[in-house]
Tab-separated table of C-alpha atoms and ligand atoms in Angstrom:
chain	number	residue	atom	x	y	z
A	70	UNK	CA	4.196	0.118	17.625
A	71	UNK	CA	5.821	1.332	20.782
A	72	UNK	CA	7.159	4.760	19.852
A	73	UNK	CA	5.445	8.164	19.772
A	74	UNK	CA	1.774	7.308	19.784
A	75	UNK	CA	0.522	10.787	18.958
A	76	UNK	CA	-1.416	10.362	15.763
A	77	UNK	CA	-0.917	12.915	12.992
A	78	UNK	CA	-3.768	13.213	10.560
A	79	UNK	CA	-2.898	15.267	7.542
A	80	UNK	CA	-6.313	16.404	6.646
A	81	UNK	CA	-8.660	15.576	9.497
A	82	UNK	CA	-11.600	17.216	7.693
A	83	UNK	CA	-11.050	15.209	4.495
A	84	UNK	CA	-10.559	12.048	6.548
A	85	UNK	CA	-13.908	12.542	8.275
A	86	UNK	CA	-15.607	13.113	4.931
A	87	UNK	CA	-14.095	9.952	3.424
A	88	UNK	CA	-15.026	7.894	6.444
A	89	UNK	CA	-18.594	9.169	6.304
A	90	UNK	CA	-18.862	8.287	2.603
A	91	UNK	CA	-17.459	4.796	3.198
A	92	UNK	CA	-19.884	4.261	6.104
A	93	UNK	CA	-22.762	5.407	3.871
A	94	UNK	CA	-21.889	2.993	1.080
A	95	UNK	CA	-20.535	-0.038	2.916
A	96	UNK	CA	-24.024	-1.618	3.026
A	97	UNK	CA	-24.151	-1.535	-0.780
A	98	UNK	CA	-21.332	-4.048	-1.118
A	99	UNK	CA	-20.851	-7.739	-0.337
A	100	UNK	CA	-17.146	-7.542	0.443
A	101	UNK	CA	-14.199	-5.200	0.767
A	102	UNK	CA	-10.851	-5.383	-0.993
A	103	UNK	CA	-8.227	-3.435	0.921
A	104	UNK	CA	-5.204	-2.572	-1.207
A	105	UNK	CA	-1.874	-2.009	0.503
A	106	UNK	CA	1.664	-1.511	-0.789
A	107	UNK	CA	3.490	-4.835	-0.313
A	108	UNK	CA	6.690	-2.947	0.523
A	109	UNK	CA	5.024	-1.279	3.554
A	110	UNK	CA	1.940	-3.368	4.444
A	111	UNK	CA	1.704	-1.782	7.884
A	112	UNK	CA	2.226	1.908	7.025
A	113	UNK	CA	0.111	1.898	3.849
A	114	UNK	CA	-2.885	0.611	5.738
A	115	UNK	CA	-5.265	3.121	7.164
A	116	UNK	CA	-5.760	1.802	10.702
A	117	UNK	CA	-9.389	2.861	10.749
A	118	UNK	CA	-10.368	0.364	8.049
A	119	UNK	CA	-11.287	-2.577	10.327
A	120	UNK	CA	-13.657	-0.337	12.263
A	121	UNK	CA	-15.094	1.119	9.059
A	122	UNK	CA	-15.846	-2.226	7.416
A	123	UNK	CA	-17.080	-4.102	10.501
A	124	UNK	CA	-17.890	-7.719	9.643
A	125	UNK	CA	-17.809	-7.409	5.865
A	126	UNK	CA	-15.874	-10.214	4.164
A	127	UNK	CA	-12.434	-8.815	3.582
A	128	UNK	CA	-9.574	-9.401	1.135
A	129	UNK	CA	-6.183	-7.734	1.523
A	130	UNK	CA	-4.385	-7.228	-1.759
A	131	UNK	CA	-0.630	-6.799	-1.315
A	132	UNK	CA	-0.003	-4.788	-4.465
A	133	UNK	CA	3.311	-3.795	-6.024
A	134	UNK	CA	4.587	-7.223	-5.083
A	135	UNK	CA	6.942	-6.981	-8.109
A	136	UNK	CA	8.947	-4.470	-6.071
A	137	UNK	CA	8.636	-6.224	-2.706
A	138	UNK	CA	10.656	-9.042	-1.156
A	139	UNK	CA	8.651	-12.186	-2.014
A	140	UNK	CA	9.715	-13.993	1.162
A	141	UNK	CA	8.310	-11.185	3.280
A	142	UNK	CA	5.166	-10.965	1.147
A	143	UNK	CA	4.517	-14.642	1.864
A	144	UNK	CA	5.062	-13.945	5.578
A	145	UNK	CA	2.474	-11.183	5.417
A	146	UNK	CA	0.008	-13.517	3.679
A	147	UNK	CA	0.463	-16.062	6.508
A	148	UNK	CA	0.151	-13.302	9.075
A	149	UNK	CA	-3.227	-12.253	7.703
A	150	UNK	CA	-4.342	-15.876	7.405
A	151	UNK	CA	-3.809	-16.246	11.185
A	152	UNK	CA	-6.356	-13.445	11.618
A	153	UNK	CA	-8.738	-15.227	9.184
A	154	UNK	CA	-8.179	-12.562	6.512
A	155	UNK	CA	-7.527	-13.739	2.979
A	156	UNK	CA	-4.498	-11.897	1.553
A	157	UNK	CA	-3.208	-12.203	-2.003
A	158	UNK	CA	-0.146	-10.737	-3.732
A	159	UNK	CA	-0.540	-8.804	-6.965
A	160	UNK	CA	1.233	-6.583	-9.411
A	161	UNK	CA	-1.445	-4.355	-10.900
A	162	UNK	CA	1.051	-2.789	-13.270
A	163	UNK	CA	1.717	-5.997	-15.205
A	164	UNK	CA	-1.498	-7.711	-14.130
A	165	UNK	CA	0.271	-10.592	-12.393
A	166	UNK	CA	-1.824	-12.058	-9.575
A	167	UNK	CA	-4.803	-9.813	-10.348
A	168	UNK	CA	-6.718	-12.798	-11.803
A	169	UNK	CA	-6.626	-14.514	-8.396
A	170	UNK	CA	-8.813	-11.781	-7.029
A	171	UNK	CA	-11.999	-13.217	-8.577
A	172	UNK	CA	-11.520	-16.574	-6.909
A	173	UNK	CA	-10.643	-14.782	-3.644
A	174	UNK	CA	-14.021	-13.024	-3.838
A	175	UNK	CA	-15.748	-16.384	-4.297
A	176	UNK	CA	-13.847	-17.784	-1.313
A	177	UNK	CA	-14.647	-14.974	1.119
A	178	UNK	CA	-18.282	-14.904	-0.004
A	179	UNK	CA	-18.767	-18.691	0.084
A	180	UNK	CA	-21.404	-18.640	2.843
A	181	UNK	CA	-23.265	-15.731	1.335
A	182	UNK	CA	-23.329	-17.319	-2.089
A	183	UNK	CA	-24.787	-20.479	-0.574
A	184	UNK	CA	-27.569	-18.435	1.032
A	185	UNK	CA	-28.293	-16.670	-2.252
A	186	UNK	CA	-28.498	-20.067	-3.959
A	187	UNK	CA	-30.908	-21.383	-1.323
A	188	UNK	CA	-33.117	-18.393	-1.997
A	189	UNK	CA	-32.943	-19.143	-5.700
A	190	UNK	CA	-30.865	-16.016	-6.346
A	191	UNK	CA	-28.389	-17.697	-8.661
A	192	UNK	CA	-26.069	-15.495	-10.646
A	193	UNK	CA	-26.535	-12.416	-8.437
A	194	UNK	CA	-24.004	-9.641	-9.140
A	195	UNK	CA	-21.407	-9.375	-6.382
A	196	UNK	CA	-20.223	-5.946	-5.351
A	197	UNK	CA	-16.829	-5.229	-3.831
A	198	UNK	CA	-15.606	-1.939	-2.395
A	199	UNK	CA	-11.939	-1.227	-3.151
A	200	UNK	CA	-10.308	0.641	-0.282
A	201	UNK	CA	-6.836	2.064	0.100
A	202	UNK	CA	-4.803	5.215	0.665
A	203	UNK	CA	-3.612	7.171	-2.406
A	204	UNK	CA	-0.841	5.607	-4.530
A	205	UNK	CA	-1.218	1.985	-3.480
A	206	UNK	CA	-2.475	1.167	-6.990
A	207	UNK	CA	-6.265	1.246	-6.738
A	208	UNK	CA	-6.797	2.764	-10.207
A	209	UNK	CA	-4.252	0.423	-11.780
A	210	UNK	CA	-5.967	-2.593	-10.175
A	211	UNK	CA	-9.479	-1.488	-11.182
A	212	UNK	CA	-8.328	-0.725	-14.739
A	213	UNK	CA	-6.665	-4.138	-14.951
A	214	UNK	CA	-9.862	-5.897	-13.910
A	215	UNK	CA	-12.578	-3.718	-15.391
A	216	UNK	CA	-10.885	-1.714	-18.093
A	217	UNK	CA	-12.608	1.592	-18.421
A	218	UNK	CA	-16.106	0.138	-18.198
A	219	UNK	CA	-18.053	2.095	-15.674
A	220	UNK	CA	-21.298	0.698	-14.348
A	221	UNK	CA	-24.546	2.602	-14.574
A	222	UNK	CA	-25.503	4.017	-11.227
A	223	UNK	CA	-28.730	5.843	-11.915
A	224	UNK	CA	-31.015	3.050	-10.717
A	225	UNK	CA	-29.136	2.344	-7.543
A	226	UNK	CA	-30.755	3.913	-4.507
A	227	UNK	CA	-28.546	5.504	-1.867
A	228	UNK	CA	-25.474	5.755	-4.071
A	229	UNK	CA	-24.048	9.113	-4.922
A	230	UNK	CA	-24.023	9.630	-8.642
A	231	UNK	CA	-20.544	9.530	-9.956
A	232	UNK	CA	-18.109	7.383	-11.769
A	233	UNK	CA	-16.997	5.120	-8.991
A	234	UNK	CA	-18.703	1.865	-9.980
A	235	UNK	CA	-16.923	-0.440	-12.410
A	236	UNK	CA	-18.148	-3.571	-14.132
A	237	UNK	CA	-15.784	-6.552	-14.196
A	238	UNK	CA	-18.460	-8.928	-15.509
A	239	UNK	CA	-22.205	-9.436	-15.147
A	240	UNK	CA	-21.335	-11.188	-11.875
A	241	UNK	CA	-18.889	-8.706	-10.378
A	242	UNK	CA	-18.776	-4.972	-9.854
A	243	UNK	CA	-16.212	-2.824	-8.066
A	244	UNK	CA	-16.756	0.374	-6.124
A	245	UNK	CA	-13.727	2.639	-5.941
A	246	UNK	CA	-12.943	4.148	-2.515
A	247	UNK	CA	-15.617	6.716	-1.841
A	248	UNK	CA	-13.643	9.885	-1.077
A	249	UNK	CA	-9.936	10.012	-0.410
A	250	UNK	CA	-8.768	7.815	2.403
A	251	UNK	CA	-5.630	9.579	3.608
A	252	UNK	CA	-2.941	7.681	5.434
A	253	UNK	CA	-2.744	8.146	9.154
A	254	UNK	CA	0.595	8.671	10.841
A	255	UNK	CA	0.557	6.763	14.084
A	256	UNK	CA	4.276	7.205	14.414
A	257	UNK	CA	7.235	8.958	12.889
A	258	UNK	CA	8.256	5.619	11.332
A	259	UNK	CA	4.960	5.302	9.452
A	260	UNK	CA	5.470	8.793	7.986
A	261	UNK	CA	9.038	7.959	7.041
A	262	UNK	CA	8.107	4.709	5.318
A	263	UNK	CA	5.303	6.374	3.352
A	264	UNK	CA	7.764	9.062	2.233
A	265	UNK	CA	10.566	6.611	1.381
A	266	UNK	CA	8.262	4.674	-0.958
A	267	UNK	CA	6.892	7.907	-2.443
A	268	UNK	CA	3.322	7.319	-1.196
A	269	UNK	CA	3.427	10.798	0.324
A	270	UNK	CA	5.661	13.639	-0.710
A	271	UNK	CA	9.145	13.486	0.781
A	272	UNK	CA	9.090	17.255	1.150
A	273	UNK	CA	7.411	16.839	4.521
A	274	UNK	CA	10.505	15.163	5.891
A	275	UNK	CA	14.209	15.720	5.600
A	276	UNK	CA	15.522	13.913	2.501
A	277	UNK	CA	18.824	12.955	4.104
A	278	UNK	CA	17.052	11.612	7.165
A	279	UNK	CA	14.820	9.461	4.941
A	280	UNK	CA	17.834	8.099	3.070
A	281	UNK	CA	19.566	7.365	6.385
A	282	UNK	CA	16.479	5.465	7.597
A	283	UNK	CA	16.438	3.493	4.350
A	284	UNK	CA	20.115	2.652	4.727
A	285	UNK	CA	19.469	1.383	8.266
A	286	UNK	CA	16.901	-1.110	6.930
A	287	UNK	CA	19.097	-2.075	3.975
A	288	UNK	CA	22.066	-2.586	6.262
A	289	UNK	CA	20.083	-4.844	8.567
A	290	UNK	CA	18.114	-6.906	5.992
A	291	UNK	CA	19.538	-6.417	2.498
A	292	UNK	CA	23.303	-6.044	2.760
A	293	UNK	CA	23.939	-8.319	-0.280
A	294	UNK	CA	21.845	-5.954	-2.434
A	295	UNK	CA	23.848	-2.970	-1.171
A	296	UNK	CA	27.126	-4.778	-1.910
A	297	UNK	CA	26.003	-5.635	-5.413
A	298	UNK	CA	24.767	-2.174	-6.235
A	299	UNK	CA	27.240	0.120	-4.496
A	300	UNK	CA	30.271	-2.144	-4.280
A	301	UNK	CA	30.836	-2.226	-0.519
A	302	UNK	CA	30.909	-5.156	1.846
A	303	UNK	CA	29.833	-3.318	4.945
A	304	UNK	CA	28.344	-0.001	5.920
A	305	UNK	CA	29.549	2.180	8.824
A	306	UNK	CA	27.568	1.921	12.060
A	307	UNK	CA	26.535	5.574	11.870
A	308	UNK	CA	23.804	6.153	9.214
A	309	UNK	CA	25.137	9.571	8.222
A	310	UNK	CA	28.592	8.047	7.632
A	311	UNK	CA	26.914	5.294	5.630
A	312	UNK	CA	25.174	7.889	3.427
A	313	UNK	CA	28.510	9.672	2.932
A	314	UNK	CA	30.134	6.421	1.889
A	315	UNK	CA	27.423	5.662	-0.663
A	316	UNK	CA	27.774	9.181	-2.051
A	317	UNK	CA	31.522	8.850	-2.192
A	318	UNK	CA	31.270	5.553	-4.064
A	319	UNK	CA	29.122	7.350	-6.641
A	320	UNK	CA	31.608	10.235	-6.940
A	321	UNK	CA	29.280	12.766	-5.371
A	322	UNK	CA	32.064	14.767	-3.838
A	323	UNK	CA	32.066	18.541	-3.731
A	324	UNK	CA	34.820	21.070	-3.157
A	325	UNK	CA	37.019	20.309	-0.173
A	326	UNK	CA	36.376	16.578	-0.514
A	327	UNK	CA	32.986	16.750	1.205
A	328	UNK	CA	30.191	14.428	0.055
A	329	UNK	CA	27.072	16.045	-1.411
A	330	UNK	CA	24.775	14.161	0.959
A	331	UNK	CA	21.562	15.667	-0.411
A	332	UNK	CA	22.419	14.431	-3.886
A	333	UNK	CA	23.411	11.049	-2.487
A	334	UNK	CA	20.125	10.856	-0.531
A	335	UNK	CA	18.044	11.726	-3.598
A	336	UNK	CA	19.922	9.158	-5.662
A	337	UNK	CA	19.409	6.443	-3.063
A	338	UNK	CA	15.681	7.149	-2.676
A	339	UNK	CA	15.197	7.291	-6.441
A	340	UNK	CA	17.035	3.978	-6.932
A	341	UNK	CA	14.943	2.354	-4.209
A	342	UNK	CA	11.658	3.651	-5.687
A	343	UNK	CA	12.606	2.437	-9.139
A	344	UNK	CA	13.565	-0.959	-7.752
A	345	UNK	CA	17.116	-0.595	-8.988
A	346	UNK	CA	18.591	-1.788	-5.668
A	347	UNK	CA	16.372	-4.840	-5.752
A	348	UNK	CA	13.101	-6.127	-4.336
A	349	UNK	CA	12.830	-4.728	-0.849
A	350	UNK	CA	10.173	-4.751	1.887
A	351	UNK	CA	10.623	-2.182	4.610
A	352	UNK	CA	8.268	-3.757	7.128
A	353	UNK	CA	8.019	-7.255	8.525
A	354	UNK	CA	4.988	-8.620	10.328
A	355	UNK	CA	6.668	-7.744	13.657
A	356	UNK	CA	5.422	-4.180	13.041
A	357	UNK	CA	2.206	-5.354	14.638
A	358	UNK	CA	4.017	-6.542	17.764
B	71	G4P	P1	-4.040	4.938	-6.647
B	71	G4P	O1	-5.209	4.821	-7.584
B	71	G4P	O2	-4.183	4.054	-5.452
B	71	G4P	O3	-3.745	6.348	-6.236
B	71	G4P	O4	-2.731	4.391	-7.400
B	71	G4P	P2	-2.398	4.285	-8.954
B	71	G4P	O5	-3.136	3.131	-9.573
B	71	G4P	O6	-2.571	5.619	-9.596
B	71	G4P	O7	-0.862	3.886	-8.896
B	71	G4P	C1	0.129	4.748	-8.350
B	71	G4P	C2	1.449	4.458	-9.006
B	71	G4P	O8	1.859	3.094	-8.701
B	71	G4P	C3	1.432	4.528	-10.544
B	71	G4P	O9	2.711	4.941	-10.943
B	71	G4P	C4	1.226	3.078	-10.942
B	71	G4P	O10	1.681	2.773	-12.238
B	71	G4P	C5	2.071	2.366	-9.907
B	71	G4P	N1	1.635	0.992	-9.647
B	71	G4P	C6	0.407	0.579	-9.347
B	71	G4P	N2	0.382	-0.748	-9.129
B	71	G4P	C7	1.652	-1.166	-9.286
B	71	G4P	C8	2.295	-2.465	-9.168
B	71	G4P	O11	1.693	-3.475	-8.836
B	71	G4P	N3	3.657	-2.486	-9.435
B	71	G4P	C9	4.358	-1.374	-9.736
B	71	G4P	N4	5.660	-1.505	-9.964
B	71	G4P	N5	3.783	-0.167	-9.837
B	71	G4P	C10	2.467	-0.063	-9.622
B	71	G4P	P3	3.004	6.390	-11.447
B	71	G4P	O12	4.482	6.526	-11.493
B	71	G4P	O13	2.224	7.355	-10.615
B	71	G4P	O14	2.420	6.411	-12.871
B	71	G4P	P4	2.819	5.504	-14.142
B	71	G4P	O15	4.147	4.849	-13.855
B	71	G4P	O16	1.721	4.515	-14.279
B	71	G4P	O17	2.874	6.492	-15.234
């Protein structure tokens, strides 16, 4: 991204700790499943992940696809394919698409499985590390696949004792992200998108500003959804005026005829987060341009 390159880490100490833990345990797994929010595939991805996982076979799971724009999700899948990364769409809440994950593991580990077979190691348990920033749906995904069954860890050398291993079957185990992998703000836009989706608290940014940013995206890419929900054919050029108009349409007018823009902003963000406006993706693959 071209704007403000100064990177803001929320908790640099915590980030270092998480990275160290991931680096310590990466050799214990055969592959990595990186979970991102399909509505913000760029901003919900910790940019340090490629460096952390090195050459490990890699699956990107575009989760919350039930709330994202399917056309854009398919574009993201093609985008990853061009970089030889297998991406799949899933909805860990309902379980849709989660089943595809097992065959994705077999696909990315094809060569390794062949080598195991040649060595007579048929039926070896495959281990996958699940990585992702908070709120992308890691727990929901793991619960969908493994239920509450936690694997025993006592006989596994080098692994911190804890509850982070999960058994999917006798052939597949998942390791939850060791430590908390915080998002990294490489730009103001990344922070805004994380806050708009609710991945990080919106208290760190001005609520009205977030709603105005959301309206800018809606105006450019999802005007029919705006028309259907708020009953207007066009939005004013100025984002603040647009927010006022949405508030006015919803009767959020205070004394003197002024619009309660904070209330309007909260309503808009809440309706976006609950998918009431429709299925919306805030970021296209051109974010990587
Ligand atoms: P995390 O482990 O990565 O931190 O994420 P977690 O599974 O806790 O999920 C964060 C929130 O996102 C949860 O909502 C969860 O239900 C929701 N979620 C996860 N995956 C999906 C998905 O594919 N689609 C949709 N629509 N939502 C998803 P919550 O409001 O925090 O809790 P609750 O609604 O489950 O009570």
